[in-house]
PDB file of C-alpha atoms in Angstrom:
ATOM      1  CA  MET C   1      48.267  91.248 172.015  1.00  0.00           C
ATOM      2  CA  ALA C   2      48.206  95.041 172.018  1.00  0.00           C
ATOM      3  CA  LYS C   3      47.187  96.934 175.123  1.00  0.00           C
ATOM      4  CA  ILE C   4      44.702  99.801 175.054  1.00  0.00           C
ATOM      5  CA  ALA C   5      43.635 101.845 178.059  1.00  0.00           C
ATOM      6  CA  VAL C   6      40.966 104.439 178.586  1.00  0.00           C
ATOM      7  CA  ILE C   7      41.966 106.500 181.611  1.00  0.00           C
ATOM      8  CA  SER C   8      39.330 108.894 182.895  1.00  0.00           C
ATOM      9  CA  VAL C   9      38.495 110.985 185.933  1.00  0.00           C
ATOM     10  CA  GLY C  10      35.573 109.887 188.077  1.00  0.00           C
ATOM     11  CA  LYS C  11      33.404 106.801 188.320  1.00  0.00           C
ATOM     12  CA  ILE C  12      30.434 106.182 186.007  1.00  0.00           C
ATOM     13  CA  LYS C  13      27.295 105.893 188.092  1.00  0.00           C
ATOM     14  CA  THR C  14      24.530 105.989 185.452  1.00  0.00           C
ATOM     15  CA  LYS C  15      23.583 102.387 184.714  1.00  0.00           C
ATOM     16  CA  TYR C  16      22.942 102.741 180.981  1.00  0.00           C
ATOM     17  CA  TYR C  17      26.342 104.373 180.413  1.00  0.00           C
ATOM     18  CA  LYS C  18      28.069 101.747 182.541  1.00  0.00           C
ATOM     19  CA  ASP C  19      26.355  98.978 180.550  1.00  0.00           C
ATOM     20  CA  ALA C  20      27.296 100.644 177.243  1.00  0.00           C
ATOM     21  CA  CYS C  21      30.964 100.926 178.312  1.00  0.00           C
ATOM     22  CA  ASP C  22      31.016  97.310 179.504  1.00  0.00           C
ATOM     23  CA  ASP C  23      29.578  96.145 176.195  1.00  0.00           C
ATOM     24  CA  TYR C  24      32.186  97.990 174.091  1.00  0.00           C
ATOM     25  CA  ILE C  25      34.978  96.838 176.418  1.00  0.00           C
ATOM     26  CA  LYS C  26      33.857  93.230 175.887  1.00  0.00           C
ATOM     27  CA  ARG C  27      33.820  93.763 172.123  1.00  0.00           C
ATOM     28  CA  ILE C  28      37.267  95.446 172.050  1.00  0.00           C
ATOM     29  CA  ALA C  29      38.680  92.544 174.141  1.00  0.00           C
ATOM     30  CA  ARG C  30      38.543  90.415 170.964  1.00  0.00           C
ATOM     31  CA  TYR C  31      41.292  92.610 169.517  1.00  0.00           C
ATOM     32  CA  ALA C  32      43.317  93.952 172.469  1.00  0.00           C
ATOM     33  CA  ASN C  33      43.841  93.848 176.186  1.00  0.00           C
ATOM     34  CA  ILE C  34      41.579  96.706 177.117  1.00  0.00           C
ATOM     35  CA  GLU C  35      41.855  98.468 180.437  1.00  0.00           C
ATOM     36  CA  ASN C  36      39.260 100.823 181.870  1.00  0.00           C
ATOM     37  CA  ILE C  37      41.029 102.936 184.478  1.00  0.00           C
ATOM     38  CA  GLU C  38      39.112 105.473 186.554  1.00  0.00           C
ATOM     39  CA  VAL C  39      41.188 107.824 188.712  1.00  0.00           C
ATOM     40  CA  SER C  40      39.388 109.617 191.497  1.00  0.00           C
ATOM     41  CA  GLU C  41      37.941 113.071 191.079  1.00  0.00           C
ATOM     42  CA  PHE C  42      39.304 115.882 193.248  1.00  0.00           C
ATOM     43  CA  THR C  43      36.433 117.056 195.428  1.00  0.00           C
ATOM     44  CA  LEU C  44      35.823 120.780 195.058  1.00  0.00           C
ATOM     45  CA  PRO C  45      33.872 122.980 197.465  1.00  0.00           C
ATOM     46  CA  LYS C  46      30.522 124.366 196.282  1.00  0.00           C
ATOM     47  CA  ASN C  47      30.962 127.381 193.958  1.00  0.00           C
ATOM     48  CA  PRO C  48      34.723 126.904 193.604  1.00  0.00           C
ATOM     49  CA  SER C  49      37.004 129.784 192.636  1.00  0.00           C
ATOM     50  CA  GLN C  50      38.991 129.791 189.383  1.00  0.00           C
ATOM     51  CA  LYS C  51      42.092 129.007 191.421  1.00  0.00           C
ATOM     52  CA  GLU C  52      40.464 126.030 193.129  1.00  0.00           C
ATOM     53  CA  MET C  53      39.305 124.679 189.762  1.00  0.00           C
ATOM     54  CA  ALA C  54      42.802 125.080 188.274  1.00  0.00           C
ATOM     55  CA  ASN C  55      44.222 123.327 191.312  1.00  0.00           C
ATOM     56  CA  ALA C  56      41.770 120.417 190.922  1.00  0.00           C
ATOM     57  CA  LYS C  57      42.694 120.128 187.246  1.00  0.00           C
ATOM     58  CA  GLY C  58      46.372 119.952 188.180  1.00  0.00           C
ATOM     59  CA  ILE C  59      45.858 117.268 190.823  1.00  0.00           C
ATOM     60  CA  GLU C  60      43.634 115.200 188.547  1.00  0.00           C
ATOM     61  CA  GLY C  61      46.251 115.650 185.804  1.00  0.00           C
ATOM     62  CA  ASP C  62      48.923 114.199 188.093  1.00  0.00           C
ATOM     63  CA  ARG C  63      46.697 111.212 188.861  1.00  0.00           C
ATOM     64  CA  LEU C  64      46.126 110.616 185.145  1.00  0.00           C
ATOM     65  CA  MET C  65      49.835 111.089 184.356  1.00  0.00           C
ATOM     66  CA  ASP C  66      50.802 108.568 187.011  1.00  0.00           C
ATOM     67  CA  ARG C  67      48.855 105.899 185.088  1.00  0.00           C
ATOM     68  CA  ALA C  68      49.450 107.166 181.542  1.00  0.00           C
ATOM     69  CA  GLN C  69      53.246 107.113 181.719  1.00  0.00           C
ATOM     70  CA  LYS C  70      53.216 103.303 181.793  1.00  0.00           C
ATOM     71  CA  TYR C  71      52.069 103.212 178.164  1.00  0.00           C
ATOM     72  CA  ASP C  72      54.186 103.469 175.004  1.00  0.00           C
ATOM     73  CA  ALA C  73      51.999 106.341 173.838  1.00  0.00           C
ATOM     74  CA  PHE C  74      49.183 108.345 175.324  1.00  0.00           C
ATOM     75  CA  TYR C  75      46.678 110.771 173.821  1.00  0.00           C
ATOM     76  CA  CYS C  76      44.511 113.450 175.394  1.00  0.00           C
ATOM     77  CA  LEU C  77      40.889 113.853 174.337  1.00  0.00           C
ATOM     78  CA  ASP C  78      40.046 117.532 174.146  1.00  0.00           C
ATOM     79  CA  GLY C  79      37.599 119.566 172.085  1.00  0.00           C
ATOM     80  CA  LEU C  80      40.393 121.907 170.986  1.00  0.00           C
ATOM     81  CA  GLY C  81      42.579 119.076 169.691  1.00  0.00           C
ATOM     82  CA  LYS C  82      43.103 117.810 166.169  1.00  0.00           C
ATOM     83  CA  LYS C  83      40.058 116.425 164.382  1.00  0.00           C
ATOM     84  CA  TYR C  84      40.043 112.863 163.085  1.00  0.00           C
ATOM     85  CA  ASP C  85      37.489 110.896 161.157  1.00  0.00           C
ATOM     86  CA  SER C  86      37.016 107.238 162.096  1.00  0.00           C
ATOM     87  CA  HIS C  87      39.472 106.022 159.449  1.00  0.00           C
ATOM     88  CA  LYS C  88      42.190 108.489 160.435  1.00  0.00           C
ATOM     89  CA  PHE C  89      41.677 107.543 164.082  1.00  0.00           C
ATOM     90  CA  SER C  90      42.201 103.872 163.204  1.00  0.00           C
ATOM     91  CA  LYS C  91      45.349 104.857 161.250  1.00  0.00           C
ATOM     92  CA  LEU C  92      46.710 106.649 164.327  1.00  0.00           C
ATOM     93  CA  ILE C  93      46.446 103.429 166.335  1.00  0.00           C
ATOM     94  CA  GLN C  94      47.767 101.305 163.462  1.00  0.00           C
ATOM     95  CA  ASN C  95      50.776 103.611 162.973  1.00  0.00           C
ATOM     96  CA  ASP C  96      51.710 103.316 166.647  1.00  0.00           C
ATOM     97  CA  PHE C  97      51.494  99.520 166.438  1.00  0.00           C
ATOM     98  CA  ASN C  98      53.666  99.604 163.299  1.00  0.00           C
ATOM     99  CA  LYS C  99      56.277 101.602 165.212  1.00  0.00           C
ATOM    100  CA  GLY C 100      56.306  98.936 167.953  1.00  0.00           C
ATOM    101  CA  LYS C 101      54.222 101.005 170.351  1.00  0.00           C
ATOM    102  CA  ASN C 102      52.018  98.211 171.566  1.00  0.00           C
ATOM    103  CA  SER C 103      50.373  99.906 174.509  1.00  0.00           C
ATOM    104  CA  ILE C 104      48.325 103.048 174.006  1.00  0.00           C
ATOM    105  CA  ALA C 105      46.282 105.060 176.491  1.00  0.00           C
ATOM    106  CA  PHE C 106      43.492 107.571 175.822  1.00  0.00           C
ATOM    107  CA  LEU C 107      42.867 110.166 178.520  1.00  0.00           C
ATOM    108  CA  ILE C 108      39.588 111.878 179.369  1.00  0.00           C
ATOM    109  CA  GLY C 109      39.671 114.762 181.842  1.00  0.00           C
ATOM    110  CA  GLY C 110      37.157 115.494 184.587  1.00  0.00           C
ATOM    111  CA  SER C 111      34.545 118.238 184.524  1.00  0.00           C
ATOM    112  CA  ASN C 112      37.372 120.796 184.751  1.00  0.00           C
ATOM    113  CA  GLY C 113      39.134 119.411 181.678  1.00  0.00           C
ATOM    114  CA  LEU C 114      42.745 118.320 181.231  1.00  0.00           C
ATOM    115  CA  SER C 115      45.722 120.296 182.538  1.00  0.00           C
ATOM    116  CA  ASP C 116      48.030 122.042 180.059  1.00  0.00           C
ATOM    117  CA  ASP C 117      50.911 120.051 181.530  1.00  0.00           C
ATOM    118  CA  ILE C 118      49.456 116.645 180.623  1.00  0.00           C
ATOM    119  CA  LYS C 119      48.412 117.904 177.195  1.00  0.00           C
ATOM    120  CA  LYS C 120      51.999 119.028 176.539  1.00  0.00           C
ATOM    121  CA  LYS C 121      53.441 115.686 177.635  1.00  0.00           C
ATOM    122  CA  SER C 122      50.987 113.645 175.543  1.00  0.00           C
ATOM    123  CA  ASP C 123      51.688 112.181 172.104  1.00  0.00           C
ATOM    124  CA  GLY C 124      48.788 114.136 170.681  1.00  0.00           C
ATOM    125  CA  ILE C 125      45.498 115.862 171.408  1.00  0.00           C
ATOM    126  CA  ILE C 126      42.439 114.431 169.705  1.00  0.00           C
ATOM    127  CA  SER C 127      39.107 116.190 169.192  1.00  0.00           C
ATOM    128  CA  PHE C 128      35.935 114.247 168.393  1.00  0.00           C
ATOM    129  CA  SER C 129      33.648 117.253 168.089  1.00  0.00           C
ATOM    130  CA  ASP C 130      33.255 120.983 168.628  1.00  0.00           C
ATOM    131  CA  MET C 131      30.396 120.097 170.943  1.00  0.00           C
ATOM    132  CA  THR C 132      30.591 119.448 174.649  1.00  0.00           C
ATOM    133  CA  PHE C 133      29.183 116.080 175.661  1.00  0.00           C
ATOM    134  CA  ALA C 134      28.388 114.722 179.099  1.00  0.00           C
ATOM    135  CA  HIS C 135      31.553 113.213 180.495  1.00  0.00           C
ATOM    136  CA  HIS C 136      30.240 109.652 180.625  1.00  0.00           C
ATOM    137  CA  LEU C 137      28.537 109.797 177.258  1.00  0.00           C
ATOM    138  CA  PHE C 138      31.890 110.869 175.871  1.00  0.00           C
ATOM    139  CA  LYS C 139      33.509 107.743 177.309  1.00  0.00           C
ATOM    140  CA  VAL C 140      30.987 105.601 175.421  1.00  0.00           C
ATOM    141  CA  MET C 141      31.791 107.570 172.245  1.00  0.00           C
ATOM    142  CA  LEU C 142      35.525 106.977 172.724  1.00  0.00           C
ATOM    143  CA  LEU C 143      35.097 103.245 173.368  1.00  0.00           C
ATOM    144  CA  GLU C 144      32.847 102.952 170.330  1.00  0.00           C
ATOM    145  CA  GLN C 145      35.515 104.646 168.162  1.00  0.00           C
ATOM    146  CA  ILE C 146      38.241 102.352 169.537  1.00  0.00           C
ATOM    147  CA  TYR C 147      36.039  99.354 168.715  1.00  0.00           C
ATOM    148  CA  ARG C 148      35.352 100.799 165.263  1.00  0.00           C
ATOM    149  CA  ALA C 149      39.099 101.433 164.757  1.00  0.00           C
ATOM    150  CA  PHE C 150      39.909  97.788 165.439  1.00  0.00           C
ATOM    151  CA  SER C 151      37.186  96.575 163.106  1.00  0.00           C
ATOM    152  CA  ILE C 152      38.635  98.882 160.409  1.00  0.00           C
ATOM    153  CA  ILE C 153      42.213  97.687 161.103  1.00  0.00           C
ATOM    154  CA  ASN C 154      41.038  94.074 160.902  1.00  0.00           C
ATOM    155  CA  ASN C 155      38.979  94.778 157.806  1.00  0.00           C
ATOM    156  CA  GLU C 156      35.825  93.485 159.433  1.00  0.00           C
ATOM    157  CA  LYS C 157      32.286  94.538 158.807  1.00  0.00           C
ATOM    158  CA  TYR C 158      31.168  96.674 161.710  1.00  0.00           C
ATOM    159  CA  HIS C 159      27.942  95.393 163.142  1.00  0.00           C
ATOM    160  CA  LYS C 160      25.816  98.128 164.607  1.00  0.00           C
TER     161      LYS C 160
ATOM    162  CA  MET Z   1       5.284 124.985 174.722  1.00  0.00           C
ATOM    163  CA  ALA Z   2       7.661 124.419 171.831  1.00  0.00           C
ATOM    164  CA  LYS Z   3       7.638 121.106 169.982  1.00  0.00           C
ATOM    165  CA  ILE Z   4      10.825 119.209 169.200  1.00  0.00           C
ATOM    166  CA  ALA Z   5      11.007 115.933 167.303  1.00  0.00           C
ATOM    167  CA  VAL Z   6      13.775 113.490 166.640  1.00  0.00           C
ATOM    168  CA  ILE Z   7      12.823 111.482 163.561  1.00  0.00           C
ATOM    169  CA  SER Z   8      15.037 108.521 162.793  1.00  0.00           C
ATOM    170  CA  VAL Z   9      15.082 105.365 160.718  1.00  0.00           C
ATOM    171  CA  GLY Z  10      14.802 102.045 162.520  1.00  0.00           C
ATOM    172  CA  LYS Z  11      13.952 100.942 166.037  1.00  0.00           C
ATOM    173  CA  ILE Z  12      16.471 100.971 168.884  1.00  0.00           C
ATOM    174  CA  LYS Z  13      16.857  97.456 170.224  1.00  0.00           C
ATOM    175  CA  THR Z  14      19.889  97.764 172.532  1.00  0.00           C
ATOM    176  CA  LYS Z  15      18.583  98.250 176.050  1.00  0.00           C
ATOM    177  CA  TYR Z  16      21.240 100.678 177.303  1.00  0.00           C
ATOM    178  CA  TYR Z  17      20.722 102.992 174.313  1.00  0.00           C
ATOM    179  CA  LYS Z  18      16.965 102.797 174.703  1.00  0.00           C
ATOM    180  CA  ASP Z  19      17.278 103.667 178.405  1.00  0.00           C
ATOM    181  CA  ALA Z  20      19.644 106.564 177.617  1.00  0.00           C
ATOM    182  CA  CYS Z  21      17.228 107.976 175.019  1.00  0.00           C
ATOM    183  CA  ASP Z  22      14.276 107.605 177.389  1.00  0.00           C
ATOM    184  CA  ASP Z  23      16.185 109.443 180.121  1.00  0.00           C
ATOM    185  CA  TYR Z  24      17.088 112.416 177.899  1.00  0.00           C
ATOM    186  CA  ILE Z  25      13.538 112.528 176.487  1.00  0.00           C
ATOM    187  CA  LYS Z  26      12.213 112.758 180.047  1.00  0.00           C
ATOM    188  CA  ARG Z  27      14.670 115.570 180.827  1.00  0.00           C
ATOM    189  CA  ILE Z  28      13.864 117.519 177.634  1.00  0.00           C
ATOM    190  CA  ALA Z  29      10.130 117.207 178.429  1.00  0.00           C
ATOM    191  CA  ARG Z  30      10.640 119.863 181.122  1.00  0.00           C
ATOM    192  CA  TYR Z  31      11.330 122.379 178.348  1.00  0.00           C
ATOM    193  CA  ALA Z  32       9.407 121.172 175.280  1.00  0.00           C
ATOM    194  CA  ASN Z  33       6.961 118.660 173.906  1.00  0.00           C
ATOM    195  CA  ILE Z  34       9.467 116.128 172.694  1.00  0.00           C
ATOM    196  CA  GLU Z  35       8.551 113.465 170.156  1.00  0.00           C
ATOM    197  CA  ASN Z  36      10.621 110.425 169.355  1.00  0.00           C
ATOM    198  CA  ILE Z  37       9.520 109.206 165.930  1.00  0.00           C
ATOM    199  CA  GLU Z  38      10.978 106.071 164.405  1.00  0.00           C
ATOM    200  CA  VAL Z  39      10.085 105.369 160.780  1.00  0.00           C
ATOM    201  CA  SER Z  40      10.636 101.839 159.538  1.00  0.00           C
ATOM    202  CA  GLU Z  41      13.823 100.775 157.823  1.00  0.00           C
ATOM    203  CA  PHE Z  42      13.634  99.549 154.231  1.00  0.00           C
ATOM    204  CA  THR Z  43      14.698  95.909 154.264  1.00  0.00           C
ATOM    205  CA  LEU Z  44      17.563  95.285 151.848  1.00  0.00           C
ATOM    206  CA  PRO Z  45      18.664  91.893 150.522  1.00  0.00           C
ATOM    207  CA  LYS Z  46      22.035  90.523 151.684  1.00  0.00           C
ATOM    208  CA  ASN Z  47      24.957  92.151 149.856  1.00  0.00           C
ATOM    209  CA  PRO Z  48      22.788  94.824 148.221  1.00  0.00           C
ATOM    210  CA  SER Z  49      23.893  96.575 145.036  1.00  0.00           C
ATOM    211  CA  GLN Z  50      24.626 100.311 144.913  1.00  0.00           C
ATOM    212  CA  LYS Z  51      21.318 100.789 143.149  1.00  0.00           C
ATOM    213  CA  GLU Z  52      19.396  98.883 145.818  1.00  0.00           C
ATOM    214  CA  MET Z  53      21.052 100.962 148.559  1.00  0.00           C
ATOM    215  CA  ALA Z  54      20.220 104.220 146.753  1.00  0.00           C
ATOM    216  CA  ASN Z  55      16.660 103.018 146.348  1.00  0.00           C
ATOM    217  CA  ALA Z  56      16.399 102.211 150.088  1.00  0.00           C
ATOM    218  CA  LYS Z  57      17.769 105.657 150.928  1.00  0.00           C
ATOM    219  CA  GLY Z  58      15.136 107.255 148.722  1.00  0.00           C
ATOM    220  CA  ILE Z  59      12.255 105.284 150.236  1.00  0.00           C
ATOM    221  CA  GLU Z  60      13.460 105.955 153.796  1.00  0.00           C
ATOM    222  CA  GLY Z  61      13.844 109.621 152.827  1.00  0.00           C
ATOM    223  CA  ASP Z  62      10.196 109.725 151.710  1.00  0.00           C
ATOM    224  CA  ARG Z  63       9.124 108.180 155.030  1.00  0.00           C
ATOM    225  CA  LEU Z  64      11.136 110.781 156.964  1.00  0.00           C
ATOM    226  CA  MET Z  65       9.848 113.623 154.761  1.00  0.00           C
ATOM    227  CA  ASP Z  66       6.268 112.543 155.339  1.00  0.00           C
ATOM    228  CA  ARG Z  67       6.741 113.198 159.073  1.00  0.00           C
ATOM    229  CA  ALA Z  68       9.193 116.119 158.867  1.00  0.00           C
ATOM    230  CA  GLN Z  69       6.976 118.348 156.723  1.00  0.00           C
ATOM    231  CA  LYS Z  70       4.580 118.803 159.639  1.00  0.00           C
ATOM    232  CA  TYR Z  71       7.169 120.915 161.487  1.00  0.00           C
ATOM    233  CA  ASP Z  72       7.948 124.612 161.089  1.00  0.00           C
ATOM    234  CA  ALA Z  73      11.594 123.744 160.468  1.00  0.00           C
ATOM    235  CA  PHE Z  74      13.533 120.533 160.031  1.00  0.00           C
ATOM    236  CA  TYR Z  75      17.254 119.797 160.032  1.00  0.00           C
ATOM    237  CA  CYS Z  76      19.235 116.849 158.708  1.00  0.00           C
ATOM    238  CA  LEU Z  77      22.061 115.349 160.753  1.00  0.00           C
ATOM    239  CA  ASP Z  78      24.913 114.439 158.454  1.00  0.00           C
ATOM    240  CA  GLY Z  79      28.686 114.201 158.902  1.00  0.00           C
ATOM    241  CA  LEU Z  80      29.222 116.454 155.877  1.00  0.00           C
ATOM    242  CA  GLY Z  81      26.994 119.216 157.221  1.00  0.00           C
ATOM    243  CA  LYS Z  82      27.884 122.432 158.986  1.00  0.00           C
ATOM    244  CA  LYS Z  83      29.690 122.107 162.315  1.00  0.00           C
ATOM    245  CA  TYR Z  84      28.203 123.609 165.456  1.00  0.00           C
ATOM    246  CA  ASP Z  85      29.441 123.795 169.000  1.00  0.00           C
ATOM    247  CA  SER Z  86      26.902 123.317 171.786  1.00  0.00           C
ATOM    248  CA  HIS Z  87      26.282 127.059 172.160  1.00  0.00           C
ATOM    249  CA  LYS Z  88      25.799 127.622 168.437  1.00  0.00           C
ATOM    250  CA  PHE Z  89      23.446 124.649 168.332  1.00  0.00           C
ATOM    251  CA  SER Z  90      21.363 126.174 171.126  1.00  0.00           C
ATOM    252  CA  LYS Z  91      21.343 129.485 169.190  1.00  0.00           C
ATOM    253  CA  LEU Z  92      19.997 127.699 166.117  1.00  0.00           C
ATOM    254  CA  ILE Z  93      17.009 126.467 168.125  1.00  0.00           C
ATOM    255  CA  GLN Z  94      16.577 129.815 169.895  1.00  0.00           C
ATOM    256  CA  ASN Z  95      16.641 131.720 166.591  1.00  0.00           C
ATOM    257  CA  ASP Z  96      13.891 129.526 165.170  1.00  0.00           C
ATOM    258  CA  PHE Z  97      11.771 130.108 168.275  1.00  0.00           C
ATOM    259  CA  ASN Z  98      12.401 133.856 167.946  1.00  0.00           C
ATOM    260  CA  LYS Z  99      11.144 133.709 164.365  1.00  0.00           C
ATOM    261  CA  GLY Z 100       7.952 132.023 165.556  1.00  0.00           C
ATOM    262  CA  LYS Z 101       8.996 128.574 164.383  1.00  0.00           C
ATOM    263  CA  ASN Z 102       7.802 126.671 167.393  1.00  0.00           C
ATOM    264  CA  SER Z 103       8.091 123.132 166.104  1.00  0.00           C
ATOM    265  CA  ILE Z 104      11.456 121.795 164.998  1.00  0.00           C
ATOM    266  CA  ALA Z 105      12.428 118.317 163.818  1.00  0.00           C
ATOM    267  CA  PHE Z 106      15.884 116.737 163.662  1.00  0.00           C
ATOM    268  CA  LEU Z 107      16.341 113.896 161.186  1.00  0.00           C
ATOM    269  CA  ILE Z 108      18.722 110.960 161.452  1.00  0.00           C
ATOM    270  CA  GLY Z 109      19.073 108.703 158.409  1.00  0.00           C
ATOM    271  CA  GLY Z 110      19.391 104.937 158.408  1.00  0.00           C
ATOM    272  CA  SER Z 111      22.569 102.943 157.780  1.00  0.00           C
ATOM    273  CA  ASN Z 112      22.502 104.181 154.170  1.00  0.00           C
ATOM    274  CA  GLY Z 113      22.386 107.828 155.188  1.00  0.00           C
ATOM    275  CA  LEU Z 114      19.975 110.567 154.143  1.00  0.00           C
ATOM    276  CA  SER Z 115      18.843 111.126 150.552  1.00  0.00           C
ATOM    277  CA  ASP Z 116      20.052 114.221 148.687  1.00  0.00           C
ATOM    278  CA  ASP Z 117      16.439 115.167 148.145  1.00  0.00           C
ATOM    279  CA  ILE Z 118      15.605 115.450 151.849  1.00  0.00           C
ATOM    280  CA  LYS Z 119      18.868 117.259 152.545  1.00  0.00           C
ATOM    281  CA  LYS Z 120      17.981 119.835 149.880  1.00  0.00           C
ATOM    282  CA  LYS Z 121      14.497 120.362 151.281  1.00  0.00           C
ATOM    283  CA  SER Z 122      15.729 120.747 154.866  1.00  0.00           C
ATOM    284  CA  ASP Z 123      16.355 124.031 156.679  1.00  0.00           C
ATOM    285  CA  GLY Z 124      19.963 123.039 157.249  1.00  0.00           C
ATOM    286  CA  ILE Z 125      22.425 120.179 157.516  1.00  0.00           C
ATOM    287  CA  ILE Z 126      24.156 119.795 160.869  1.00  0.00           C
ATOM    288  CA  SER Z 127      27.372 117.864 161.532  1.00  0.00           C
ATOM    289  CA  PHE Z 128      28.336 116.782 165.050  1.00  0.00           C
ATOM    290  CA  SER Z 129      31.639 115.170 164.110  1.00  0.00           C
ATOM    291  CA  ASP Z 130      33.871 113.962 161.285  1.00  0.00           C
ATOM    292  CA  MET Z 131      33.590 110.540 162.873  1.00  0.00           C
ATOM    293  CA  THR Z 132      31.005 107.892 162.115  1.00  0.00           C
ATOM    294  CA  PHE Z 133      29.108 106.728 165.184  1.00  0.00           C
ATOM    295  CA  ALA Z 134      26.778 103.792 165.611  1.00  0.00           C
ATOM    296  CA  HIS Z 135      23.328 104.889 164.562  1.00  0.00           C
ATOM    297  CA  HIS Z 136      21.753 104.491 167.999  1.00  0.00           C
ATOM    298  CA  LEU Z 137      24.661 105.996 169.891  1.00  0.00           C
ATOM    299  CA  PHE Z 138      24.254 108.999 167.624  1.00  0.00           C
ATOM    300  CA  LYS Z 139      20.638 109.351 168.660  1.00  0.00           C
ATOM    301  CA  VAL Z 140      21.728 109.551 172.306  1.00  0.00           C
ATOM    302  CA  MET Z 141      24.301 112.210 171.319  1.00  0.00           C
ATOM    303  CA  LEU Z 142      21.614 114.247 169.541  1.00  0.00           C
ATOM    304  CA  LEU Z 143      19.167 114.028 172.451  1.00  0.00           C
ATOM    305  CA  GLU Z 144      21.913 115.014 174.881  1.00  0.00           C
ATOM    306  CA  GLN Z 145      22.725 118.085 172.753  1.00  0.00           C
ATOM    307  CA  ILE Z 146      19.038 119.055 172.564  1.00  0.00           C
ATOM    308  CA  TYR Z 147      18.831 118.764 176.349  1.00  0.00           C
ATOM    309  CA  ARG Z 148      22.040 120.778 176.682  1.00  0.00           C
ATOM    310  CA  ALA Z 149      20.685 123.399 174.260  1.00  0.00           C
ATOM    311  CA  PHE Z 150      17.581 123.910 176.400  1.00  0.00           C
ATOM    312  CA  SER Z 151      19.622 124.201 179.579  1.00  0.00           C
ATOM    313  CA  ILE Z 152      21.773 126.844 177.813  1.00  0.00           C
ATOM    314  CA  ILE Z 153      18.685 128.697 176.513  1.00  0.00           C
ATOM    315  CA  ASN Z 154      17.201 128.645 180.017  1.00  0.00           C
ATOM    316  CA  ASN Z 155      20.485 129.648 181.578  1.00  0.00           C
ATOM    317  CA  GLU Z 156      20.505 126.606 183.842  1.00  0.00           C
ATOM    318  CA  LYS Z 157      23.463 124.746 185.193  1.00  0.00           C
ATOM    319  CA  TYR Z 158      23.765 121.512 183.292  1.00  0.00           C
ATOM    320  CA  HIS Z 159      23.941 118.580 185.626  1.00  0.00           C
ATOM    321  CA  LYS Z 160      26.010 115.741 184.234  1.00  0.00           C
TER     322      LYS Z 160
END
């Protein structure tokens, strides 16, 4: 069975987002071993400087990289990345599977975003939207698209 | 106080999405009179024909139009519309307010989408993403962007 991971910075505290993530994780588990990995946020002082924010991004990037490198492929989620529709996103996953890449990770940065270093090392940068969404809402959106991708790959009717 | 409405087809049943919508509605209420209007879905037979689906879309469009026409401006949400980032989306709302349009509605179609007729009559068609999202998840995304737009307009720090 294929392995899919969502690796993100910070813990979800809002109950409705946690419940939404848990629900999609349960649904994806029918198709793949799905891992939900949360690396810890780097705590910044109040009103951090640009340098402190860049530093936090770098440290969080290292924490993400440490987990991501165990996968055959990993992708960064970033508003400035390449745009996919749901079918193209499912093709991306399918193509990796076809190439024998059976474990894929998707990375979501913290409130400071993803470091340039991790973006360079990734297998691709994916954009869902020009808009900025709350970090934890975005995780639900990503899990929903992964679930949708598997239902497309398996030619199943997607039940909303 | 300005009036904002989200008018959508069908009732949200999933608890976590209902809770998420309620939370954003409560937050937006600090800035505007926010209305959450759900018009009823047209019940289709199993395995409907193209004609039956088009018919449903038309009837649901009429139900949406009936509510939408009471607003100074109304926008359709549709994947093929014009893309906005969060700042441009807030500008769209701000510009309407500046023109004296103090009540704005945002329309989300049902599983069959929005009719061409209502799209033509609207003040604009807005796309959030090339991707297809579950209907009710999309409503959360829209409410979050409306909340974000108001915090941008009011120059407030957005608390995730």
